[in-house]
Amino acid sequence: MLKDRYSRTIFLIFILLAASLPVINFYVIYPSFSQLIVKNSENEAVRLASRLRDSVVTADYKMKSASDIRQDMDTLMMQFGIMKLKTFNSTGEVVYSSDSKEIGEINQKTYFHSIVAKGRPYTKLIKKDSKSLEDQYVVMDVVETYVPIMSKNQFVGAFEIYYDVTKRIKDLNSVLTNATIIPAAVFFLFFIALIITLGRQNAYVSRVREKEEALKNVCDSTRKVFDSITYPICVIDAEDYRILSANRTFIEEFGTGDQDIIGKTCYAVTHRRSDICTAPDDACPLIDSKLTGKPVSIEHVHYNKNKQKKFVEVSVYPIKDENGRLTRVVHIEKDITGIKSGALDADKSGPE
């Protein structure tokens, strides 16, 4: 169906654009929005940790015990909608956890000692049905954030805050699904329209090519007929007297190829002269035809490519445009050298 290179290129570009949409959503848009959720959750955790700091650190910069901070922690968890909360001392020991069974455990993970203990927050999005940073199985989408507790540039402990972001991720997935499906539907409609348009274009191009081929065949056939005529024939521009086309007989008579004939003036080719033919010796039939608008015949002396002289009968037939203005003429010559020579011989011999 897509026969020409232009149509195939347009079709390929359209397919690439349509295919790129879900790829961009999956590999660019979705990670960017997920990272935004993680960053916002981390910022929330940092702000919350700043508020919690005074509740868990003593005046001499020591971590309070679980019994001292449990009530405050439980209250803050309820207020801020925190899924889970832990407090670590500087060695990584859990001094408080919303899950009391975890109190006393020690976090020996590299990220805790090489990142959090250096005073930098550490956050990760934990996907539903996967393991957390502490290798605990989670059944929802969770943002897990570690926020260091610093006093006089010294690491004294850390908060581990879990945010349930299942709804946010679900909403994000819904938005991205719509962002994929709706444009995909639009692309599909445009795709159908493109197929129809390209189909029509190809049909039109095929018809044009068929007509061009038919016209070429007609021209070739006409040219064969033109070249098969044994009389020298040419078509001359009526304004500047230049030869526009000529049959093979004419070209072989007055030159060696098209370059010797086409674009040259008729008087330069047939008369070997540099100016227009003039009466009385060389009256121009083209001028007479322009004046009368009718065919004109006249006897001339022509010189072939070997500069041999011959007597010819020249006939010109006018070609007019749609406004009736004569624009070109068909120039046909007939060699009458034999007739003229016989007549001249008869005149010389006189009556017997």
mmCIF file of N, CA and C in Angstrom, residues 4 6 26 47 89 112-113 134 144 148 157 177 189-190 205 207 221 259 286 288 311 315 318 330 352:
data_model
loop_
_atom_site.group_PDB
_atom_site.id
_atom_site.type_symbol
_atom_site.label_atom_id
_atom_site.label_comp_id
_atom_site.label_asym_id
_atom_site.label_seq_id
_atom_site.Cartn_x
_atom_site.Cartn_y
_atom_site.Cartn_z
ATOM 1 N N ASP A 4 5.525 4.636 -2.080
ATOM 2 C CA ASP A 4 6.579 5.629 -2.260
ATOM 3 C C ASP A 4 7.314 5.869 -0.944
ATOM 4 N N TYR A 6 8.205 8.633 0.549
ATOM 5 C CA TYR A 6 7.642 9.677 1.411
ATOM 6 C C TYR A 6 6.571 9.103 2.334
ATOM 7 N N PHE A 26 6.787 5.146 31.002
ATOM 8 C CA PHE A 26 7.310 4.107 31.896
ATOM 9 C C PHE A 26 8.726 4.417 32.383
ATOM 10 N N ARG A 47 11.098 17.200 58.520
ATOM 11 C CA ARG A 47 10.378 18.189 59.340
ATOM 12 C C ARG A 47 9.850 17.545 60.629
ATOM 13 N N ASN A 89 19.861 4.711 68.704
ATOM 14 C CA ASN A 89 20.949 5.489 69.291
ATOM 15 C C ASN A 89 22.118 5.495 68.321
ATOM 16 N N PHE A 112 23.246 2.567 57.112
ATOM 17 C CA PHE A 112 23.044 3.254 58.389
ATOM 18 C C PHE A 112 24.344 3.872 58.877
ATOM 19 N N HIS A 113 25.407 3.118 58.800
ATOM 20 C CA HIS A 113 26.682 3.579 59.365
ATOM 21 C C HIS A 113 27.481 4.450 58.390
ATOM 22 N N GLU A 134 15.352 -3.102 56.117
ATOM 23 C CA GLU A 134 15.749 -3.984 57.220
ATOM 24 C C GLU A 134 15.278 -5.420 56.980
ATOM 25 N N GLU A 144 10.424 4.563 53.142
ATOM 26 C CA GLU A 144 11.181 4.346 54.379
ATOM 27 C C GLU A 144 12.301 5.382 54.435
ATOM 28 N N PRO A 148 18.931 11.477 60.461
ATOM 29 C CA PRO A 148 19.902 11.510 61.567
ATOM 30 C C PRO A 148 19.520 12.549 62.629
ATOM 31 N N GLY A 157 21.923 9.682 67.151
ATOM 32 C CA GLY A 157 20.893 8.690 66.888
ATOM 33 C C GLY A 157 20.179 8.986 65.579
ATOM 34 N N THR A 177 -1.819 5.790 33.696
ATOM 35 C CA THR A 177 -2.618 4.929 32.818
ATOM 36 C C THR A 177 -3.475 5.771 31.889
ATOM 37 N N LEU A 189 -6.805 6.970 16.441
ATOM 38 C CA LEU A 189 -7.701 7.649 15.499
ATOM 39 C C LEU A 189 -6.892 8.340 14.404
ATOM 40 N N PHE A 190 -5.803 9.017 14.818
ATOM 41 C CA PHE A 190 -4.946 9.657 13.825
ATOM 42 C C PHE A 190 -4.301 8.614 12.919
ATOM 43 N N VAL A 205 -1.255 8.958 -6.504
ATOM 44 C CA VAL A 205 0.080 8.881 -7.110
ATOM 45 C C VAL A 205 0.118 7.795 -8.180
ATOM 46 N N ARG A 207 -2.423 6.745 -9.969
ATOM 47 C CA ARG A 207 -3.146 7.230 -11.156
ATOM 48 C C ARG A 207 -2.293 8.210 -11.947
ATOM 49 N N SER A 221 5.363 7.044 -28.995
ATOM 50 C CA SER A 221 4.731 6.618 -30.250
ATOM 51 C C SER A 221 4.723 7.755 -31.261
ATOM 52 N N GLN A 259 22.312 18.434 -30.496
ATOM 53 C CA GLN A 259 23.053 19.622 -30.084
ATOM 54 C C GLN A 259 23.339 20.573 -31.243
ATOM 55 N N LEU A 286 7.747 31.857 -42.518
ATOM 56 C CA LEU A 286 7.233 32.018 -41.160
ATOM 57 C C LEU A 286 6.632 33.410 -40.979
ATOM 58 N N ASP A 288 5.403 35.308 -43.356
ATOM 59 C CA ASP A 288 4.147 35.353 -44.119
ATOM 60 C C ASP A 288 3.020 34.635 -43.373
ATOM 61 N N PHE A 311 17.758 22.561 -53.716
ATOM 62 C CA PHE A 311 16.508 23.310 -53.857
ATOM 63 C C PHE A 311 15.412 22.559 -53.089
ATOM 64 N N SER A 315 7.241 24.324 -46.569
ATOM 65 C CA SER A 315 5.860 24.599 -46.172
ATOM 66 C C SER A 315 5.823 24.766 -44.658
ATOM 67 N N PRO A 318 0.893 26.844 -39.259
ATOM 68 C CA PRO A 318 0.825 27.560 -37.977
ATOM 69 C C PRO A 318 0.243 26.713 -36.843
ATOM 70 N N VAL A 330 5.024 24.419 -37.835
ATOM 71 C CA VAL A 330 5.641 23.169 -38.280
ATOM 72 C C VAL A 330 6.286 23.440 -39.636
ATOM 73 N N GLU A 352 14.169 22.533 -79.927
ATOM 74 C CA GLU A 352 14.899 21.849 -81.003
ATOM 75 C C GLU A 352 14.419 22.304 -82.362
#
